[in-house]
Amino acid sequence: MTRVAAVDCGTNSIRLLVADANPETGELVDLDRRMTIVRLGQGVDRTGRLAPEALERTFAACREYAEVIKEHGAERLRFVATSASRDAENRDDFVRGVVDILGVEPEVISGDREAEFSFTGATKELKGRDDLTKPYLVVDIGGGSTEFVVGEDHVRAARSVDVGCVRMTERHLLHDGKVSDPPTEEQIAAMRADIEAALDLAEQTVPLREAHTLVGLAGSVTTVSAIAQDLPEYDSARIHHSRVSHDRVREITEWLLRSTHAERAAVPSMHPGRVDVIGAGALVLLAIMERIGAEEVVVSEHDILDGIAWSVA
């Protein structure tokens, strides 16, 4: 066993996994897995820069994670940064802050590399299951981008496109600096058109419709599963490898897009940091399911973070 630490810093959240990994057996034993909503991508789509307050929220989480990594005695650490830090003009400020706190330089990876990590993390434990037909389409709906990966045991094709729950919310659902409560039909239609254009782009590279099993990753998808199961609180064990039908995803998405902030915030499994962006994330998932004719989505709690940990091990 090798004790490793992996950090995934995305547009909406930053996550840590400390685990013991055995590459020979394919076993990854969690010691600590946590997530903090930091909204690093706040305003990036509009300004092209990381906001000072967003950087400070991210650095505060890094300081907390540094203590956890030290406590567990991880031998190796890899810090991967995704969409928001790829796009920002002042990403050097972000890099310097992370190096000062954690002692490693964040790797601002390409969308294709991000997709490969997501595929590994999501599918490594699915091998040998006869109830899930290959090829898989792994979809990682993040804050700033969505990754599409088709493959069997290995990646066949991958593409990252710039639609995510934060980016779509900021681009289409803001009015006078605030998220519409609820959004108008015109706003929803504009957002849907943007998502469909991104799916057209993804299909230029990735044969989305050839997939037999859709595997959905990240907070928008897991939150939809939690709502579908009417969970009294967020429960990773019940969410992991749950299945949500297309009809249920459509019902939940329609409700999220016509509900108020207060109604969404009252959902017991809803993280406070997702209340304003979950409608956009759910719409991305629904559009994907409709595009490929998926009857259900298999929800995975194991994703890019697990893929990063395996790359370290």
mmCIF file of C-alpha atoms in Angstrom:
data_model
loop_
_atom_site.group_PDB
_atom_site.id
_atom_site.type_symbol
_atom_site.label_atom_id
_atom_site.label_comp_id
_atom_site.label_asym_id
_atom_site.label_seq_id
_atom_site.Cartn_x
_atom_site.Cartn_y
_atom_site.Cartn_z
ATOM 1 C CA MET A 1 0.000 0.000 0.000
ATOM 2 C CA THR A 2 1.108 3.537 -0.783
ATOM 3 C CA ARG A 3 -0.467 6.407 1.155
ATOM 4 C CA VAL A 4 -1.325 9.167 -1.291
ATOM 5 C CA ALA A 5 -3.111 12.490 -1.250
ATOM 6 C CA ALA A 6 -4.993 13.982 -4.180
ATOM 7 C CA VAL A 7 -6.494 17.444 -4.499
ATOM 8 C CA ASP A 8 -8.950 18.371 -7.240
ATOM 9 C CA CYS A 9 -9.510 22.104 -7.496
ATOM 10 C CA GLY A 10 -12.398 22.891 -9.798
ATOM 11 C CA THR A 11 -14.509 25.897 -10.641
ATOM 12 C CA ASN A 12 -17.031 25.441 -7.834
ATOM 13 C CA SER A 13 -15.364 23.195 -5.266
ATOM 14 C CA ILE A 14 -12.022 21.934 -4.010
ATOM 15 C CA ARG A 15 -11.774 18.339 -2.824
ATOM 16 C CA LEU A 16 -9.256 16.224 -0.965
ATOM 17 C CA LEU A 17 -8.730 12.469 -0.895
ATOM 18 C CA VAL A 18 -6.174 10.770 1.337
ATOM 19 C CA ALA A 19 -6.095 7.048 0.648
ATOM 20 C CA ASP A 20 -4.033 3.880 0.765
ATOM 21 C CA ALA A 21 -3.614 2.550 -2.771
ATOM 22 C CA ASN A 22 -2.563 -0.885 -3.966
ATOM 23 C CA PRO A 23 -1.979 -0.760 -7.743
ATOM 24 C CA GLU A 24 -1.564 -4.541 -7.926
ATOM 25 C CA THR A 25 -5.051 -5.315 -6.563
ATOM 26 C CA GLY A 26 -6.816 -2.148 -7.692
ATOM 27 C CA GLU A 27 -7.798 -1.386 -4.097
ATOM 28 C CA LEU A 28 -8.146 2.222 -2.974
ATOM 29 C CA VAL A 29 -8.991 2.599 0.729
ATOM 30 C CA ASP A 30 -10.260 6.031 1.776
ATOM 31 C CA LEU A 31 -8.774 7.570 4.891
ATOM 32 C CA ASP A 32 -10.209 11.055 4.427
ATOM 33 C CA ARG A 33 -12.421 12.430 1.669
ATOM 34 C CA ARG A 34 -13.800 15.947 1.913
ATOM 35 C CA MET A 35 -15.160 18.771 -0.211
ATOM 36 C CA THR A 36 -15.360 22.537 0.262
ATOM 37 C CA ILE A 37 -17.368 24.906 -1.935
ATOM 38 C CA VAL A 38 -15.015 27.803 -2.722
ATOM 39 C CA ARG A 39 -16.438 29.079 -6.063
ATOM 40 C CA LEU A 40 -12.945 29.702 -7.447
ATOM 41 C CA GLY A 41 -14.511 30.408 -10.829
ATOM 42 C CA GLN A 42 -16.589 33.316 -9.523
ATOM 43 C CA GLY A 43 -16.809 35.820 -12.375
ATOM 44 C CA VAL A 44 -14.073 34.198 -14.509
ATOM 45 C CA ASP A 45 -16.334 33.792 -17.526
ATOM 46 C CA ARG A 46 -17.053 37.545 -17.437
ATOM 47 C CA THR A 47 -13.725 39.058 -16.274
ATOM 48 C CA GLY A 48 -11.141 36.472 -17.281
ATOM 49 C CA ARG A 49 -9.589 36.760 -13.806
ATOM 50 C CA LEU A 50 -9.765 34.933 -10.459
ATOM 51 C CA ALA A 51 -11.429 37.228 -7.908
ATOM 52 C CA PRO A 52 -9.376 38.059 -4.763
ATOM 53 C CA GLU A 53 -12.127 36.790 -2.467
ATOM 54 C CA ALA A 54 -12.376 33.536 -4.469
ATOM 55 C CA LEU A 55 -8.617 33.024 -4.143
ATOM 56 C CA GLU A 56 -8.760 33.597 -0.393
ATOM 57 C CA ARG A 57 -11.594 31.083 0.041
ATOM 58 C CA THR A 58 -9.541 28.548 -1.913
ATOM 59 C CA PHE A 59 -6.366 29.222 0.087
ATOM 60 C CA ALA A 60 -8.303 28.833 3.361
ATOM 61 C CA ALA A 61 -9.416 25.371 2.226
ATOM 62 C CA CYS A 62 -5.825 24.541 1.203
ATOM 63 C CA ARG A 63 -4.590 25.422 4.693
ATOM 64 C CA GLU A 64 -7.182 23.055 6.193
ATOM 65 C CA TYR A 65 -6.197 20.304 3.754
ATOM 66 C CA ALA A 66 -2.501 20.751 4.540
ATOM 67 C CA GLU A 67 -3.224 19.865 8.168
ATOM 68 C CA VAL A 68 -5.190 16.748 7.167
ATOM 69 C CA ILE A 69 -2.432 15.561 4.799
ATOM 70 C CA LYS A 70 0.187 16.052 7.504
ATOM 71 C CA GLU A 71 -1.948 14.267 10.097
ATOM 72 C CA HIS A 72 -2.312 11.164 7.898
ATOM 73 C CA GLY A 73 1.304 11.154 6.788
ATOM 74 C CA ALA A 74 0.670 10.910 3.054
ATOM 75 C CA GLU A 75 3.839 9.976 1.155
ATOM 76 C CA ARG A 76 2.882 11.646 -2.124
ATOM 77 C CA LEU A 77 0.627 14.549 -3.080
ATOM 78 C CA ARG A 78 -0.740 15.657 -6.434
ATOM 79 C CA PHE A 79 -2.742 18.851 -6.864
ATOM 80 C CA VAL A 80 -4.736 19.165 -10.073
ATOM 81 C CA ALA A 81 -6.525 22.360 -11.080
ATOM 82 C CA THR A 82 -9.151 22.441 -13.765
ATOM 83 C CA SER A 83 -11.369 24.801 -15.715
ATOM 84 C CA ALA A 84 -11.333 28.107 -13.811
ATOM 85 C CA SER A 85 -7.566 28.212 -13.338
ATOM 86 C CA ARG A 86 -7.033 27.215 -16.984
ATOM 87 C CA ASP A 87 -8.990 30.248 -18.139
ATOM 88 C CA ALA A 88 -7.771 32.948 -15.728
ATOM 89 C CA GLU A 89 -5.247 35.630 -16.673
ATOM 90 C CA ASN A 90 -3.924 35.814 -13.088
ATOM 91 C CA ARG A 91 -3.490 32.078 -12.562
ATOM 92 C CA ASP A 92 0.103 32.745 -11.393
ATOM 93 C CA ASP A 93 -1.337 34.247 -8.184
ATOM 94 C CA PHE A 94 -3.210 31.003 -7.643
ATOM 95 C CA VAL A 95 -0.124 28.872 -8.310
ATOM 96 C CA ARG A 96 2.066 30.847 -5.877
ATOM 97 C CA GLY A 97 -0.526 30.604 -3.115
ATOM 98 C CA VAL A 98 -0.875 26.842 -3.440
ATOM 99 C CA VAL A 99 2.907 26.314 -3.467
ATOM 100 C CA ASP A 100 3.280 28.418 -0.311
ATOM 101 C CA ILE A 101 0.613 26.411 1.537
ATOM 102 C CA LEU A 102 1.009 22.838 0.272
ATOM 103 C CA GLY A 103 4.542 22.810 -1.114
ATOM 104 C CA VAL A 104 3.508 21.479 -4.526
ATOM 105 C CA GLU A 105 2.707 23.291 -7.719
ATOM 106 C CA PRO A 106 -0.850 22.834 -8.977
ATOM 107 C CA GLU A 107 -0.975 21.162 -12.350
ATOM 108 C CA VAL A 108 -3.313 23.100 -14.588
ATOM 109 C CA ILE A 109 -4.247 20.153 -16.754
ATOM 110 C CA SER A 110 -5.902 20.104 -20.149
ATOM 111 C CA GLY A 111 -9.531 19.178 -20.498
ATOM 112 C CA ASP A 112 -8.556 15.937 -22.229
ATOM 113 C CA ARG A 113 -6.274 14.951 -19.352
ATOM 114 C CA GLU A 114 -9.030 15.832 -16.918
ATOM 115 C CA ALA A 115 -11.330 13.504 -18.841
ATOM 116 C CA GLU A 116 -8.857 10.618 -18.606
ATOM 117 C CA PHE A 117 -8.605 11.000 -14.821
ATOM 118 C CA SER A 118 -12.401 11.072 -14.552
ATOM 119 C CA PHE A 119 -12.772 7.911 -16.625
ATOM 120 C CA THR A 120 -10.215 5.993 -14.557
ATOM 121 C CA GLY A 121 -11.740 7.084 -11.267
ATOM 122 C CA ALA A 122 -15.285 6.257 -12.334
ATOM 123 C CA THR A 123 -14.763 2.920 -14.095
ATOM 124 C CA LYS A 124 -11.890 1.155 -12.329
ATOM 125 C CA GLU A 125 -14.265 -0.559 -9.887
ATOM 126 C CA LEU A 126 -16.890 -1.380 -12.550
ATOM 127 C CA LYS A 127 -14.737 -4.051 -14.174
ATOM 128 C CA GLY A 128 -16.312 -7.480 -14.080
ATOM 129 C CA ARG A 129 -19.897 -6.269 -13.639
ATOM 130 C CA ASP A 130 -22.237 -7.956 -16.097
ATOM 131 C CA ASP A 131 -25.177 -5.611 -15.412
ATOM 132 C CA LEU A 132 -23.447 -2.625 -17.044
ATOM 133 C CA THR A 133 -22.791 -2.910 -20.769
ATOM 134 C CA LYS A 134 -19.732 -1.343 -22.384
ATOM 135 C CA PRO A 135 -18.780 1.029 -23.831
ATOM 136 C CA TYR A 136 -19.240 3.575 -21.046
ATOM 137 C CA LEU A 137 -19.883 7.256 -21.509
ATOM 138 C CA VAL A 138 -18.460 9.003 -18.448
ATOM 139 C CA VAL A 139 -19.775 12.535 -18.026
ATOM 140 C CA ASP A 140 -18.231 14.842 -15.428
ATOM 141 C CA ILE A 141 -20.404 17.954 -15.027
ATOM 142 C CA GLY A 142 -18.252 20.510 -13.253
ATOM 143 C CA GLY A 143 -18.638 24.167 -12.446
ATOM 144 C CA GLY A 144 -16.945 25.554 -15.544
ATOM 145 C CA SER A 145 -16.728 22.643 -17.964
ATOM 146 C CA THR A 146 -18.115 19.213 -18.705
ATOM 147 C CA GLU A 147 -15.926 16.283 -19.700
ATOM 148 C CA PHE A 148 -17.135 13.511 -21.995
ATOM 149 C CA VAL A 149 -15.220 10.239 -22.225
ATOM 150 C CA VAL A 150 -16.155 7.105 -24.137
ATOM 151 C CA GLY A 151 -14.266 3.886 -23.567
ATOM 152 C CA GLU A 152 -14.338 0.256 -22.557
ATOM 153 C CA ASP A 153 -11.378 -0.593 -20.311
ATOM 154 C CA HIS A 154 -9.447 2.424 -21.557
ATOM 155 C CA VAL A 155 -10.283 5.827 -22.988
ATOM 156 C CA ARG A 156 -11.263 5.721 -26.657
ATOM 157 C CA ALA A 157 -12.194 9.379 -27.098
ATOM 158 C CA ALA A 158 -12.500 12.410 -24.818
ATOM 159 C CA ARG A 159 -13.544 16.032 -25.032
ATOM 160 C CA SER A 160 -14.000 18.910 -22.605
ATOM 161 C CA VAL A 161 -16.500 21.663 -23.404
ATOM 162 C CA ASP A 162 -17.147 24.923 -21.600
ATOM 163 C CA VAL A 163 -20.535 24.248 -20.069
ATOM 164 C CA GLY A 164 -20.818 23.739 -16.323
ATOM 165 C CA CYS A 165 -23.258 24.655 -13.579
ATOM 166 C CA VAL A 166 -21.465 27.856 -12.504
ATOM 167 C CA ARG A 167 -20.608 29.046 -16.017
ATOM 168 C CA MET A 168 -24.171 28.473 -17.286
ATOM 169 C CA THR A 169 -25.700 30.150 -14.231
ATOM 170 C CA GLU A 170 -23.493 33.226 -14.528
ATOM 171 C CA ARG A 171 -23.908 33.433 -18.290
ATOM 172 C CA HIS A 172 -27.680 32.994 -18.482
ATOM 173 C CA LEU A 173 -29.440 33.202 -15.118
ATOM 174 C CA LEU A 174 -28.101 36.435 -13.631
ATOM 175 C CA HIS A 175 -30.228 39.587 -13.579
ATOM 176 C CA ASP A 176 -28.870 42.758 -11.971
ATOM 177 C CA GLY A 177 -26.078 40.712 -10.430
ATOM 178 C CA LYS A 178 -28.401 38.177 -8.792
ATOM 179 C CA VAL A 179 -29.579 34.726 -9.849
ATOM 180 C CA SER A 180 -33.147 34.889 -11.139
ATOM 181 C CA ASP A 181 -35.548 33.397 -8.624
ATOM 182 C CA PRO A 182 -36.845 31.476 -10.512
ATOM 183 C CA PRO A 183 -35.395 31.952 -14.023
ATOM 184 C CA THR A 184 -37.586 33.006 -16.932
ATOM 185 C CA GLU A 185 -38.490 30.728 -19.820
ATOM 186 C CA GLU A 186 -36.297 32.894 -22.059
ATOM 187 C CA GLN A 187 -33.291 32.436 -19.775
ATOM 188 C CA ILE A 188 -33.799 28.675 -19.646
ATOM 189 C CA ALA A 189 -34.171 28.492 -23.435
ATOM 190 C CA ALA A 190 -30.932 30.453 -23.957
ATOM 191 C CA MET A 191 -29.107 28.188 -21.529
ATOM 192 C CA ARG A 192 -30.470 25.069 -23.221
ATOM 193 C CA ALA A 193 -29.327 26.368 -26.634
ATOM 194 C CA ASP A 194 -25.824 26.941 -25.243
ATOM 195 C CA ILE A 195 -25.729 23.395 -23.857
ATOM 196 C CA GLU A 196 -26.947 21.886 -27.133
ATOM 197 C CA ALA A 197 -24.232 23.762 -29.044
ATOM 198 C CA ALA A 198 -21.641 22.347 -26.643
ATOM 199 C CA LEU A 199 -22.989 18.833 -27.194
ATOM 200 C CA ASP A 200 -22.636 19.367 -30.947
ATOM 201 C CA LEU A 201 -19.007 20.298 -30.292
ATOM 202 C CA ALA A 202 -18.421 17.244 -28.088
ATOM 203 C CA GLU A 203 -19.879 14.938 -30.738
ATOM 204 C CA GLN A 204 -17.276 16.099 -33.238
ATOM 205 C CA THR A 205 -14.709 14.169 -31.165
ATOM 206 C CA VAL A 206 -16.582 11.712 -28.953
ATOM 207 C CA PRO A 207 -19.122 9.151 -30.295
ATOM 208 C CA LEU A 208 -21.642 9.902 -27.536
ATOM 209 C CA ARG A 209 -24.437 7.798 -29.019
ATOM 210 C CA GLU A 210 -22.325 4.634 -29.213
ATOM 211 C CA ALA A 211 -22.267 4.333 -25.423
ATOM 212 C CA HIS A 212 -24.425 1.693 -23.736
ATOM 213 C CA THR A 213 -23.976 2.863 -20.128
ATOM 214 C CA LEU A 214 -24.027 6.504 -18.985
ATOM 215 C CA VAL A 215 -21.979 7.164 -15.836
ATOM 216 C CA GLY A 216 -22.507 10.582 -14.265
ATOM 217 C CA LEU A 217 -20.024 12.298 -11.966
ATOM 218 C CA ALA A 218 -19.705 15.356 -9.727
ATOM 219 C CA GLY A 219 -21.979 17.381 -7.494
ATOM 220 C CA SER A 220 -24.800 18.238 -9.885
ATOM 221 C CA VAL A 221 -25.357 14.560 -10.701
ATOM 222 C CA THR A 222 -24.960 13.267 -7.138
ATOM 223 C CA THR A 223 -27.348 15.947 -5.856
ATOM 224 C CA VAL A 224 -29.963 14.932 -8.428
ATOM 225 C CA SER A 225 -29.609 11.348 -7.173
ATOM 226 C CA ALA A 226 -30.020 12.473 -3.564
ATOM 227 C CA ILE A 227 -33.211 14.346 -4.501
ATOM 228 C CA ALA A 228 -34.491 11.364 -6.511
ATOM 229 C CA GLN A 229 -34.049 9.137 -3.462
ATOM 230 C CA ASP A 230 -35.574 11.759 -1.136
ATOM 231 C CA LEU A 231 -32.621 11.355 1.221
ATOM 232 C CA PRO A 232 -32.931 13.019 4.649
ATOM 233 C CA GLU A 233 -29.293 14.107 4.296
ATOM 234 C CA TYR A 234 -26.492 13.726 1.781
ATOM 235 C CA ASP A 235 -25.434 10.055 1.981
ATOM 236 C CA SER A 236 -22.489 9.083 -0.252
ATOM 237 C CA ALA A 237 -22.993 5.354 0.328
ATOM 238 C CA ARG A 238 -26.586 5.469 -0.951
ATOM 239 C CA ILE A 239 -25.735 7.777 -3.828
ATOM 240 C CA HIS A 240 -22.723 5.805 -5.108
ATOM 241 C CA HIS A 241 -23.811 3.531 -7.989
ATOM 242 C CA SER A 242 -27.460 4.537 -7.636
ATOM 243 C CA ARG A 243 -29.443 4.745 -10.863
ATOM 244 C CA VAL A 244 -31.768 7.549 -11.827
ATOM 245 C CA SER A 245 -34.185 7.199 -14.745
ATOM 246 C CA HIS A 246 -34.500 9.750 -17.541
ATOM 247 C CA ASP A 247 -38.078 10.536 -16.495
ATOM 248 C CA ARG A 248 -37.001 11.228 -12.910
ATOM 249 C CA VAL A 249 -34.110 13.443 -14.042
ATOM 250 C CA ARG A 250 -36.553 15.421 -16.192
ATOM 251 C CA GLU A 251 -39.018 15.847 -13.299
ATOM 252 C CA ILE A 252 -36.287 17.006 -10.915
ATOM 253 C CA THR A 253 -34.746 19.375 -13.461
ATOM 254 C CA GLU A 254 -38.095 20.985 -14.224
ATOM 255 C CA TRP A 255 -38.755 21.457 -10.516
ATOM 256 C CA LEU A 256 -35.305 22.922 -9.857
ATOM 257 C CA LEU A 257 -35.717 25.433 -12.689
ATOM 258 C CA ARG A 258 -39.110 26.662 -11.523
ATOM 259 C CA SER A 259 -38.374 26.646 -7.774
ATOM 260 C CA THR A 260 -37.230 29.554 -5.653
ATOM 261 C CA HIS A 261 -33.926 29.832 -3.805
ATOM 262 C CA ALA A 262 -35.727 29.133 -0.509
ATOM 263 C CA GLU A 263 -37.418 26.005 -1.873
ATOM 264 C CA ARG A 264 -34.135 24.584 -3.183
ATOM 265 C CA ALA A 265 -32.318 25.477 0.032
ATOM 266 C CA ALA A 266 -34.943 23.529 1.998
ATOM 267 C CA VAL A 267 -33.954 20.254 0.290
ATOM 268 C CA PRO A 268 -32.165 18.374 3.116
ATOM 269 C CA SER A 269 -29.507 16.815 0.872
ATOM 270 C CA MET A 270 -28.650 20.117 -0.862
ATOM 271 C CA HIS A 271 -25.238 21.639 -0.121
ATOM 272 C CA PRO A 272 -25.684 25.396 0.479
ATOM 273 C CA GLY A 273 -23.063 26.138 -2.173
ATOM 274 C CA ARG A 274 -25.133 24.370 -4.859
ATOM 275 C CA VAL A 275 -28.485 26.037 -4.273
ATOM 276 C CA ASP A 276 -28.066 28.667 -7.005
ATOM 277 C CA VAL A 277 -26.288 26.494 -9.588
ATOM 278 C CA ILE A 278 -27.984 23.099 -9.318
ATOM 279 C CA GLY A 279 -30.704 23.942 -11.856
ATOM 280 C CA ALA A 280 -28.131 24.602 -14.564
ATOM 281 C CA GLY A 281 -26.192 21.445 -13.669
ATOM 282 C CA ALA A 282 -29.315 19.300 -13.791
ATOM 283 C CA LEU A 283 -30.230 20.764 -17.187
ATOM 284 C CA VAL A 284 -26.814 19.773 -18.557
ATOM 285 C CA LEU A 285 -27.426 16.204 -17.374
ATOM 286 C CA LEU A 286 -30.926 16.105 -18.852
ATOM 287 C CA ALA A 287 -29.728 17.439 -22.216
ATOM 288 C CA ILE A 288 -27.022 14.754 -22.369
ATOM 289 C CA MET A 289 -29.511 11.970 -21.574
ATOM 290 C CA GLU A 290 -31.889 13.214 -24.258
ATOM 291 C CA ARG A 291 -29.095 13.576 -26.814
ATOM 292 C CA ILE A 292 -27.938 9.956 -26.454
ATOM 293 C CA GLY A 293 -31.307 8.393 -25.612
ATOM 294 C CA ALA A 294 -30.168 7.196 -22.181
ATOM 295 C CA GLU A 295 -32.914 5.565 -20.117
ATOM 296 C CA GLU A 296 -30.931 6.045 -16.899
ATOM 297 C CA VAL A 297 -27.726 7.418 -15.459
ATOM 298 C CA VAL A 298 -25.462 5.414 -13.148
ATOM 299 C CA VAL A 299 -24.239 7.841 -10.492
ATOM 300 C CA SER A 300 -20.671 7.569 -9.219
ATOM 301 C CA GLU A 301 -19.087 9.232 -6.207
ATOM 302 C CA HIS A 302 -15.704 8.130 -7.563
ATOM 303 C CA ASP A 303 -14.410 10.452 -10.210
ATOM 304 C CA ILE A 304 -11.444 12.620 -11.155
ATOM 305 C CA LEU A 305 -10.260 12.702 -7.529
ATOM 306 C CA ASP A 306 -9.870 8.917 -7.507
ATOM 307 C CA GLY A 307 -8.193 9.057 -10.914
ATOM 308 C CA ILE A 308 -5.664 11.571 -9.573
ATOM 309 C CA ALA A 309 -4.964 9.331 -6.575
ATOM 310 C CA TRP A 310 -4.332 6.361 -8.877
ATOM 311 C CA SER A 311 -1.967 8.444 -10.988
ATOM 312 C CA VAL A 312 0.081 9.202 -7.869
ATOM 313 C CA ALA A 313 0.107 5.571 -6.744
#
